[in-house]
Amino acid sequence: MSKKKAVIRSDMSRAQWTWNEMKKHKVAYAMVAPYMLIFTLFTVVPVLLSMVISLTNFNLLEVPDFVFLDNYIRLFLDDDIFIIACKNTLIFAIIVGPVSYLMSLMVAWFINELPPKIRAVVTLIFYAPSISGQVYLIWGTLFSGDSYGWVNGILLDLGIITSEIQFFQDAKYVMPLCIVVALWTSLGTSFLSFIAGLQGIDRSMYEAGAVDGVRNRWQELWFITLPSMKPQLMFGAVMAITSAFGFGGVVTALCGFPSVDYAAHTIMHHLDDYGGMRFEVGYSSSIAVVLFAIMIGANMLVKKVLSKVGQ
Amino acid sequence: MAKKLRTRKHKVVLNRSAGGDAGITIVLALLGAFMFLPMIYVVMQSLKPLDELWMFPPRFFVRNPTFKNYRDLFMLMNTSWVPFSRYIFNTVFTSVVGTVGNLFFSSLAAYAMAKIKFPGGQLMFRTVRTSLMFHSTVTAVTSFIIMSALNWIDTYWAIIVPAWATSLGLYLMKQFMETNVSDAVLESARLDGASELRTFWVIAMPMVKPAWLTLIIYSFQDLWNKGSSIYIHSEQLKSFNYAIGQIMAGGIKRAGAHAASMVIMMLVPILVFVISQSNIIETMGSSGMKD
């Protein structure tokens, strides 16, 4: 009895303490208020709202009814194109995510020992494609389907092919090409983060490692460098995964919408199709929820894998 | 008090084999060519006269460089229905107002989360950090509903206000403040009777200039590269990037002008990055995720 009372009392005093702290730091709430208000309105609420709407048949015109899991059942059992989109999205993300991540890490590591001025130039060369907006459209010119496209022209001239290849209209080439272009634009924030992480490693760690028997640069990388920059590896992974799922715009710009035979149709395109064009808001919300779950799931998985680095 | 990053000249390198150095140089050169050549090709295309753009077999390099494509581009701009200056104004206006607001609101919130211990602060930060894990397309459809409810469809607000609270901006700023603004200095300012807002503005903000620049650049790039938006219908409110895209739609005669427009569009973010590179890298030094 007396024990119970004590628990209740400590609970109350804790609430009281929190309340006092809140009152004491009123100004902190005022400082975060504008940001949190906008963030909540345009990021948190949309996610929660789409979870709710995905359970309805909302279409912007009629009063929505709750249909519970009908949208999800239709999605997985009755929508062949969605299954294609899932497959493409996963192929895309599984290739682009890890490859761009490793490429960022590798290049950052390679250039780490260059003199600062040269390193700055090389950094620019690798980083520039990711910030140059729509310059990736040049790949459309390089691989254009007529003989004036650079690749076709060279191949024709060398006699390797006899007629032009319609690169962006041929289901065989669409996906690999989009992956190449996505990789080209993918050395972004994670790349810069890795460069900074490598720069921040204490030099004496390497000397200590050499004394302790680290014999070559690969051992040094695995036992000293990577464990020392784990926080950056984690941040870089989050950035890489998020963008690996976000290349729909590149595909649409290069291959048109829908891409030939849905060869490069991703979940993002499916979402766009139902949400932006057909206004089936309920159904498209369920697509958004699935995409959301996949992205968060991928992040969790990678977090687990990365915690093994250096062990 | 900002911690300077070590720029080491590794001359005394441990455990380096010549073979490894050579291998790394070759891989780096190949990857570099893959990244760099398409960029060069854009510039080459923009300088090619018509007969070189449409010649067989195509050449990578330009032989008789000309600025005619750039002149064509400006002529095309003059003939558009909505004056091109209007598109430029739209992009510059939304980029500047969006960036300034983002810098102000995100830093303010980042400071409170990093340097004031208040109930709920950590939870708010974790929520923002989680939002880095998903792409904004997930929220596109429902955001549209919210924008219509606010009556912001077809206004600048729909572009500007969401840009005031970016997750990455707050994340980088908060991490940087945590490592680079010393609590002791803030404490002494508070003891001297400075208000929290004054401490933020006069003491903390000058210490985190690299993070400001990074935030400005990220925000600006994002807004600068915005093409057509689902929130904007009126031609008069559309972005420069969208208008440039329309030039491409004009068909093969405009290939040269299109290449010229791509060069102009990419020049701005690249120049901005060249100027601010060292600051961005310094900010990224504290970008790590601990758990």
Short mmCIF file of N, CA and C in Angstrom, two decimals, chain B residues 21-156:
data_model
loop_
_atom_site.label_atom_id
_atom_site.label_comp_id
_atom_site.label_asym_id
_atom_site.label_seq_id
_atom_site.Cartn_x
_atom_site.Cartn_y
_atom_site.Cartn_z
N ASP B 21 48.70 2.36 -55.24
CA ASP B 21 48.58 3.75 -55.69
C ASP B 21 48.20 3.81 -57.16
N ALA B 22 48.88 2.99 -57.95
CA ALA B 22 48.62 2.99 -59.40
C ALA B 22 47.19 2.54 -59.67
N GLY B 23 46.77 1.46 -59.02
CA GLY B 23 45.41 0.93 -59.21
C GLY B 23 44.38 1.99 -58.88
N ILE B 24 44.57 2.64 -57.74
CA ILE B 24 43.63 3.67 -57.30
C ILE B 24 43.57 4.81 -58.30
N THR B 25 44.74 5.22 -58.80
CA THR B 25 44.76 6.31 -59.77
C THR B 25 43.98 5.94 -61.02
N ILE B 26 44.14 4.69 -61.48
CA ILE B 26 43.44 4.28 -62.70
C ILE B 26 41.93 4.27 -62.48
N VAL B 27 41.49 3.67 -61.38
CA VAL B 27 40.05 3.62 -61.08
C VAL B 27 39.49 5.04 -60.97
N LEU B 28 40.22 5.89 -60.29
CA LEU B 28 39.78 7.27 -60.10
C LEU B 28 39.67 7.99 -61.44
N ALA B 29 40.64 7.75 -62.31
CA ALA B 29 40.63 8.40 -63.62
C ALA B 29 39.43 7.93 -64.44
N LEU B 30 39.15 6.62 -64.41
CA LEU B 30 38.01 6.10 -65.17
C LEU B 30 36.70 6.68 -64.65
N LEU B 31 36.52 6.64 -63.33
CA LEU B 31 35.30 7.19 -62.75
C LEU B 31 35.19 8.68 -63.03
N GLY B 32 36.34 9.36 -62.94
CA GLY B 32 36.35 10.80 -63.21
C GLY B 32 35.90 11.09 -64.62
N ALA B 33 36.37 10.28 -65.57
CA ALA B 33 35.96 10.48 -66.97
C ALA B 33 34.46 10.27 -67.12
N PHE B 34 33.95 9.24 -66.45
CA PHE B 34 32.51 8.95 -66.50
C PHE B 34 31.69 10.14 -65.98
N MET B 35 32.19 10.78 -64.92
CA MET B 35 31.46 11.90 -64.35
C MET B 35 31.63 13.17 -65.19
N PHE B 36 32.85 13.37 -65.69
CA PHE B 36 33.22 14.66 -66.25
C PHE B 36 32.83 14.80 -67.73
N LEU B 37 32.99 13.73 -68.51
CA LEU B 37 32.79 13.85 -69.95
C LEU B 37 31.39 14.32 -70.34
N PRO B 38 30.32 13.78 -69.72
CA PRO B 38 29.00 14.30 -70.09
C PRO B 38 28.86 15.81 -69.84
N MET B 39 29.48 16.29 -68.74
CA MET B 39 29.42 17.73 -68.46
C MET B 39 30.11 18.51 -69.58
N ILE B 40 31.28 18.01 -69.98
CA ILE B 40 32.02 18.67 -71.07
C ILE B 40 31.20 18.63 -72.36
N TYR B 41 30.54 17.48 -72.56
CA TYR B 41 29.76 17.33 -73.79
C TYR B 41 28.64 18.38 -73.88
N VAL B 42 28.03 18.69 -72.76
CA VAL B 42 27.00 19.74 -72.75
C VAL B 42 27.59 21.05 -73.24
N VAL B 43 28.77 21.38 -72.69
CA VAL B 43 29.40 22.64 -73.09
C VAL B 43 29.75 22.61 -74.57
N MET B 44 30.30 21.48 -75.03
CA MET B 44 30.66 21.33 -76.45
C MET B 44 29.42 21.54 -77.33
N GLN B 45 28.34 20.85 -76.97
CA GLN B 45 27.11 20.95 -77.76
C GLN B 45 26.64 22.40 -77.85
N SER B 46 26.76 23.11 -76.74
CA SER B 46 26.24 24.47 -76.72
C SER B 46 27.06 25.40 -77.62
N LEU B 47 28.30 24.97 -77.92
CA LEU B 47 29.17 25.84 -78.75
C LEU B 47 29.19 25.41 -80.21
N LYS B 48 28.50 24.30 -80.53
CA LYS B 48 28.56 23.80 -81.91
C LYS B 48 27.62 24.56 -82.82
N PRO B 49 28.08 24.93 -84.02
CA PRO B 49 27.15 25.48 -85.01
C PRO B 49 26.23 24.37 -85.52
N LEU B 50 25.16 24.77 -86.18
CA LEU B 50 24.12 23.83 -86.59
C LEU B 50 24.67 22.61 -87.34
N ASP B 51 25.57 22.86 -88.30
CA ASP B 51 26.02 21.73 -89.12
C ASP B 51 26.85 20.72 -88.32
N GLU B 52 27.47 21.18 -87.23
CA GLU B 52 28.21 20.24 -86.41
C GLU B 52 27.30 19.46 -85.47
N LEU B 53 26.19 20.09 -85.07
CA LEU B 53 25.22 19.39 -84.22
C LEU B 53 24.60 18.22 -84.96
N TRP B 54 24.42 18.41 -86.28
CA TRP B 54 23.75 17.38 -87.08
C TRP B 54 24.70 16.82 -88.12
N MET B 55 25.82 16.34 -87.67
CA MET B 55 26.74 15.75 -88.63
C MET B 55 26.97 14.29 -88.30
N PHE B 56 27.33 13.54 -89.36
CA PHE B 56 27.60 12.12 -89.14
C PHE B 56 28.97 11.78 -89.68
N PRO B 57 29.79 11.06 -88.98
CA PRO B 57 29.60 10.63 -87.59
C PRO B 57 29.76 11.80 -86.64
N PRO B 58 29.01 11.80 -85.53
CA PRO B 58 29.08 12.93 -84.60
C PRO B 58 30.46 13.04 -83.95
N ARG B 59 30.86 14.24 -83.65
CA ARG B 59 32.13 14.45 -82.97
C ARG B 59 31.88 14.91 -81.55
N PHE B 60 32.80 14.53 -80.69
CA PHE B 60 32.68 14.93 -79.30
C PHE B 60 33.04 16.40 -79.15
N PHE B 61 34.16 16.77 -79.75
CA PHE B 61 34.64 18.14 -79.58
C PHE B 61 34.13 19.06 -80.68
N VAL B 62 34.05 20.32 -80.36
CA VAL B 62 33.57 21.31 -81.31
C VAL B 62 34.76 21.78 -82.15
N ARG B 63 34.51 22.02 -83.45
CA ARG B 63 35.62 22.48 -84.28
C ARG B 63 35.59 23.99 -84.51
N ASN B 64 34.41 24.50 -84.80
CA ASN B 64 34.28 25.96 -85.00
C ASN B 64 33.34 26.53 -83.96
N PRO B 65 33.86 26.75 -82.74
CA PRO B 65 32.96 27.19 -81.67
C PRO B 65 32.28 28.51 -82.00
N THR B 66 31.00 28.61 -81.63
CA THR B 66 30.24 29.82 -81.88
C THR B 66 29.30 30.07 -80.71
N PHE B 67 28.97 31.34 -80.50
CA PHE B 67 28.02 31.65 -79.43
C PHE B 67 26.60 31.81 -79.98
N LYS B 68 26.42 31.36 -81.23
CA LYS B 68 25.13 31.55 -81.86
C LYS B 68 24.00 30.90 -81.05
N ASN B 69 24.26 29.72 -80.48
CA ASN B 69 23.23 29.04 -79.69
C ASN B 69 22.76 29.89 -78.52
N TYR B 70 23.72 30.60 -77.90
CA TYR B 70 23.34 31.46 -76.78
C TYR B 70 22.49 32.62 -77.26
N ARG B 71 22.88 33.17 -78.42
CA ARG B 71 22.07 34.28 -78.98
C ARG B 71 20.67 33.77 -79.31
N ASP B 72 20.61 32.56 -79.90
CA ASP B 72 19.30 31.96 -80.21
C ASP B 72 18.45 31.80 -78.96
N LEU B 73 19.13 31.36 -77.92
CA LEU B 73 18.41 31.14 -76.66
C LEU B 73 17.75 32.43 -76.20
N PHE B 74 18.52 33.54 -76.24
CA PHE B 74 17.94 34.80 -75.77
C PHE B 74 16.84 35.29 -76.71
N MET B 75 16.99 34.98 -78.00
CA MET B 75 15.93 35.36 -78.93
C MET B 75 14.65 34.58 -78.64
N LEU B 76 14.82 33.27 -78.42
CA LEU B 76 13.67 32.44 -78.07
C LEU B 76 13.00 32.97 -76.80
N MET B 77 13.83 33.40 -75.87
CA MET B 77 13.29 33.94 -74.62
C MET B 77 12.41 35.15 -74.90
N ASN B 78 12.87 35.99 -75.85
CA ASN B 78 12.13 37.21 -76.14
C ASN B 78 10.79 36.95 -76.81
N THR B 79 10.68 35.80 -77.48
CA THR B 79 9.44 35.55 -78.19
C THR B 79 8.42 34.79 -77.35
N SER B 80 8.79 34.41 -76.11
CA SER B 80 7.84 33.61 -75.34
C SER B 80 6.66 34.47 -74.90
N TRP B 81 5.54 33.81 -74.68
CA TRP B 81 4.29 34.51 -74.38
C TRP B 81 4.38 35.28 -73.07
N VAL B 82 4.84 34.58 -72.03
CA VAL B 82 5.12 35.27 -70.78
C VAL B 82 6.57 35.73 -70.87
N PRO B 83 6.85 37.02 -70.58
CA PRO B 83 8.24 37.48 -70.72
C PRO B 83 9.19 36.63 -69.86
N PHE B 84 10.34 36.34 -70.41
CA PHE B 84 11.27 35.47 -69.70
C PHE B 84 11.71 36.07 -68.38
N SER B 85 11.76 37.40 -68.34
CA SER B 85 12.17 38.03 -67.09
C SER B 85 11.22 37.63 -65.96
N ARG B 86 9.97 37.34 -66.33
CA ARG B 86 9.00 36.94 -65.32
C ARG B 86 9.37 35.57 -64.72
N TYR B 87 9.75 34.64 -65.58
CA TYR B 87 10.17 33.32 -65.08
C TYR B 87 11.40 33.45 -64.18
N ILE B 88 12.32 34.30 -64.64
CA ILE B 88 13.54 34.48 -63.85
C ILE B 88 13.20 35.08 -62.50
N PHE B 89 12.29 36.09 -62.54
CA PHE B 89 11.87 36.69 -61.28
C PHE B 89 11.26 35.64 -60.36
N ASN B 90 10.37 34.79 -60.89
CA ASN B 90 9.73 33.77 -60.07
C ASN B 90 10.75 32.90 -59.37
N THR B 91 11.73 32.42 -60.15
CA THR B 91 12.72 31.53 -59.56
C THR B 91 13.59 32.25 -58.54
N VAL B 92 14.04 33.46 -58.89
CA VAL B 92 14.89 34.19 -57.96
C VAL B 92 14.11 34.55 -56.70
N PHE B 93 12.88 35.01 -56.87
CA PHE B 93 12.07 35.41 -55.72
C PHE B 93 11.83 34.23 -54.78
N THR B 94 11.35 33.10 -55.31
CA THR B 94 11.07 31.96 -54.43
C THR B 94 12.37 31.43 -53.83
N SER B 95 13.46 31.42 -54.61
CA SER B 95 14.72 30.92 -54.07
C SER B 95 15.20 31.78 -52.91
N VAL B 96 15.13 33.10 -53.08
CA VAL B 96 15.67 33.99 -52.05
C VAL B 96 14.78 33.97 -50.80
N VAL B 97 13.48 34.16 -50.98
CA VAL B 97 12.60 34.21 -49.81
C VAL B 97 12.58 32.85 -49.10
N GLY B 98 12.56 31.77 -49.88
CA GLY B 98 12.58 30.43 -49.28
C GLY B 98 13.85 30.19 -48.50
N THR B 99 14.98 30.59 -49.07
CA THR B 99 16.27 30.34 -48.41
C THR B 99 16.43 31.17 -47.15
N VAL B 100 16.08 32.44 -47.21
CA VAL B 100 16.22 33.30 -46.03
C VAL B 100 15.35 32.77 -44.89
N GLY B 101 14.12 32.42 -45.21
CA GLY B 101 13.22 31.89 -44.18
C GLY B 101 13.74 30.59 -43.60
N ASN B 102 14.25 29.73 -44.46
CA ASN B 102 14.77 28.44 -43.99
C ASN B 102 15.94 28.65 -43.05
N LEU B 103 16.84 29.56 -43.45
CA LEU B 103 18.01 29.84 -42.61
C LEU B 103 17.55 30.31 -41.23
N PHE B 104 16.58 31.22 -41.21
CA PHE B 104 16.14 31.79 -39.95
C PHE B 104 15.41 30.76 -39.09
N PHE B 105 14.38 30.14 -39.62
CA PHE B 105 13.56 29.24 -38.81
C PHE B 105 14.33 27.98 -38.41
N SER B 106 15.11 27.42 -39.35
CA SER B 106 15.83 26.19 -39.03
C SER B 106 16.92 26.44 -37.99
N SER B 107 17.64 27.56 -38.11
CA SER B 107 18.69 27.83 -37.13
C SER B 107 18.09 28.07 -35.76
N LEU B 108 16.99 28.80 -35.74
CA LEU B 108 16.33 29.11 -34.47
C LEU B 108 15.94 27.80 -33.77
N ALA B 109 15.31 26.91 -34.51
CA ALA B 109 14.88 25.64 -33.92
C ALA B 109 16.09 24.78 -33.58
N ALA B 110 17.10 24.80 -34.46
CA ALA B 110 18.30 23.97 -34.23
C ALA B 110 19.00 24.41 -32.95
N TYR B 111 19.05 25.72 -32.75
CA TYR B 111 19.70 26.23 -31.54
C TYR B 111 18.97 25.75 -30.29
N ALA B 112 17.65 25.87 -30.29
CA ALA B 112 16.88 25.44 -29.12
C ALA B 112 17.07 23.95 -28.88
N MET B 113 17.08 23.16 -29.94
CA MET B 113 17.20 21.71 -29.77
C MET B 113 18.61 21.31 -29.33
N ALA B 114 19.61 22.05 -29.81
CA ALA B 114 20.99 21.67 -29.50
C ALA B 114 21.44 22.20 -28.15
N LYS B 115 20.98 23.38 -27.79
CA LYS B 115 21.59 24.05 -26.65
C LYS B 115 20.68 24.34 -25.47
N ILE B 116 19.40 24.05 -25.59
CA ILE B 116 18.52 24.24 -24.43
C ILE B 116 17.92 22.86 -24.12
N LYS B 117 18.02 22.43 -22.87
CA LYS B 117 17.43 21.14 -22.50
C LYS B 117 15.99 21.38 -22.09
N PHE B 118 15.06 21.07 -22.97
CA PHE B 118 13.66 21.25 -22.61
C PHE B 118 12.88 19.99 -22.96
N PRO B 119 11.83 19.70 -22.20
CA PRO B 119 11.08 18.46 -22.43
C PRO B 119 10.53 18.43 -23.85
N GLY B 120 10.76 17.34 -24.57
CA GLY B 120 10.22 17.21 -25.91
C GLY B 120 11.21 17.59 -27.00
N GLY B 121 12.29 18.27 -26.64
CA GLY B 121 13.26 18.71 -27.65
C GLY B 121 13.87 17.55 -28.41
N GLN B 122 14.28 16.53 -27.65
CA GLN B 122 14.89 15.36 -28.29
C GLN B 122 13.90 14.64 -29.20
N LEU B 123 12.68 14.55 -28.72
CA LEU B 123 11.65 13.87 -29.50
C LEU B 123 11.43 14.59 -30.83
N MET B 124 11.37 15.93 -30.76
CA MET B 124 11.18 16.70 -31.99
C MET B 124 12.34 16.46 -32.95
N PHE B 125 13.57 16.47 -32.41
CA PHE B 125 14.71 16.28 -33.28
C PHE B 125 14.69 14.89 -33.92
N ARG B 126 14.32 13.88 -33.12
CA ARG B 126 14.29 12.52 -33.68
C ARG B 126 13.26 12.42 -34.80
N THR B 127 12.14 13.11 -34.63
CA THR B 127 11.12 13.08 -35.67
C THR B 127 11.67 13.67 -36.96
N VAL B 128 12.35 14.80 -36.84
CA VAL B 128 12.92 15.44 -38.03
C VAL B 128 13.95 14.52 -38.66
N ARG B 129 14.79 13.88 -37.81
CA ARG B 129 15.83 12.99 -38.34
C ARG B 129 15.20 11.81 -39.07
N THR B 130 14.11 11.30 -38.53
CA THR B 130 13.44 10.19 -39.20
C THR B 130 12.94 10.60 -40.58
N SER B 131 12.51 11.84 -40.68
CA SER B 131 11.96 12.28 -41.97
C SER B 131 13.03 12.35 -43.05
N LEU B 132 14.31 12.31 -42.67
CA LEU B 132 15.36 12.23 -43.69
C LEU B 132 15.30 10.92 -44.43
N MET B 133 14.63 9.93 -43.81
CA MET B 133 14.65 8.58 -44.36
C MET B 133 13.65 8.35 -45.48
N PHE B 134 12.75 9.28 -45.72
CA PHE B 134 11.85 9.05 -46.85
C PHE B 134 11.82 10.24 -47.79
N HIS B 135 11.58 9.93 -49.03
CA HIS B 135 11.57 10.93 -50.08
C HIS B 135 10.25 11.68 -50.07
N SER B 136 10.27 12.94 -50.48
CA SER B 136 9.07 13.77 -50.37
C SER B 136 7.94 13.34 -51.30
N THR B 137 8.23 12.47 -52.29
CA THR B 137 7.12 12.02 -53.14
C THR B 137 6.06 11.30 -52.35
N VAL B 138 6.48 10.67 -51.24
CA VAL B 138 5.53 9.94 -50.41
C VAL B 138 4.39 10.86 -49.96
N THR B 139 4.73 12.12 -49.73
CA THR B 139 3.74 13.03 -49.18
C THR B 139 3.11 13.93 -50.24
N ALA B 140 3.44 13.70 -51.50
CA ALA B 140 3.00 14.64 -52.54
C ALA B 140 1.48 14.78 -52.61
N VAL B 141 0.79 13.64 -52.63
CA VAL B 141 -0.66 13.68 -52.83
C VAL B 141 -1.37 14.35 -51.67
N THR B 142 -1.01 13.95 -50.45
CA THR B 142 -1.68 14.54 -49.29
C THR B 142 -1.26 15.99 -49.08
N SER B 143 -0.02 16.33 -49.44
CA SER B 143 0.38 17.73 -49.34
C SER B 143 -0.49 18.59 -50.26
N PHE B 144 -0.83 18.03 -51.39
CA PHE B 144 -1.68 18.76 -52.33
C PHE B 144 -3.03 19.07 -51.69
N ILE B 145 -3.58 18.08 -50.96
CA ILE B 145 -4.86 18.30 -50.28
C ILE B 145 -4.71 19.41 -49.24
N ILE B 146 -3.59 19.38 -48.51
CA ILE B 146 -3.38 20.41 -47.49
C ILE B 146 -3.24 21.79 -48.12
N MET B 147 -2.50 21.85 -49.22
CA MET B 147 -2.34 23.13 -49.92
C MET B 147 -3.69 23.66 -50.40
N SER B 148 -4.53 22.77 -50.91
CA SER B 148 -5.85 23.26 -51.36
C SER B 148 -6.66 23.75 -50.18
N ALA B 149 -6.58 23.03 -49.06
CA ALA B 149 -7.32 23.46 -47.87
C ALA B 149 -6.87 24.84 -47.41
N LEU B 150 -5.59 25.12 -47.59
CA LEU B 150 -5.07 26.43 -47.20
C LEU B 150 -5.31 27.49 -48.26
N ASN B 151 -5.84 27.05 -49.41
CA ASN B 151 -6.04 27.96 -50.54
C ASN B 151 -4.73 28.49 -51.10
N TRP B 152 -3.69 27.69 -51.03
CA TRP B 152 -2.38 28.12 -51.49
C TRP B 152 -2.04 27.62 -52.89
N ILE B 153 -2.94 26.84 -53.49
CA ILE B 153 -2.67 26.37 -54.84
C ILE B 153 -2.54 27.58 -55.76
N ASP B 154 -1.54 27.52 -56.64
CA ASP B 154 -1.31 28.60 -57.58
C ASP B 154 -0.89 29.91 -56.90
N THR B 155 -0.16 29.81 -55.81
CA THR B 155 0.45 30.99 -55.21
C THR B 155 1.92 30.67 -54.91
N TYR B 156 2.70 31.74 -54.68
CA TYR B 156 4.09 31.52 -54.31
C TYR B 156 4.21 30.78 -52.98
#
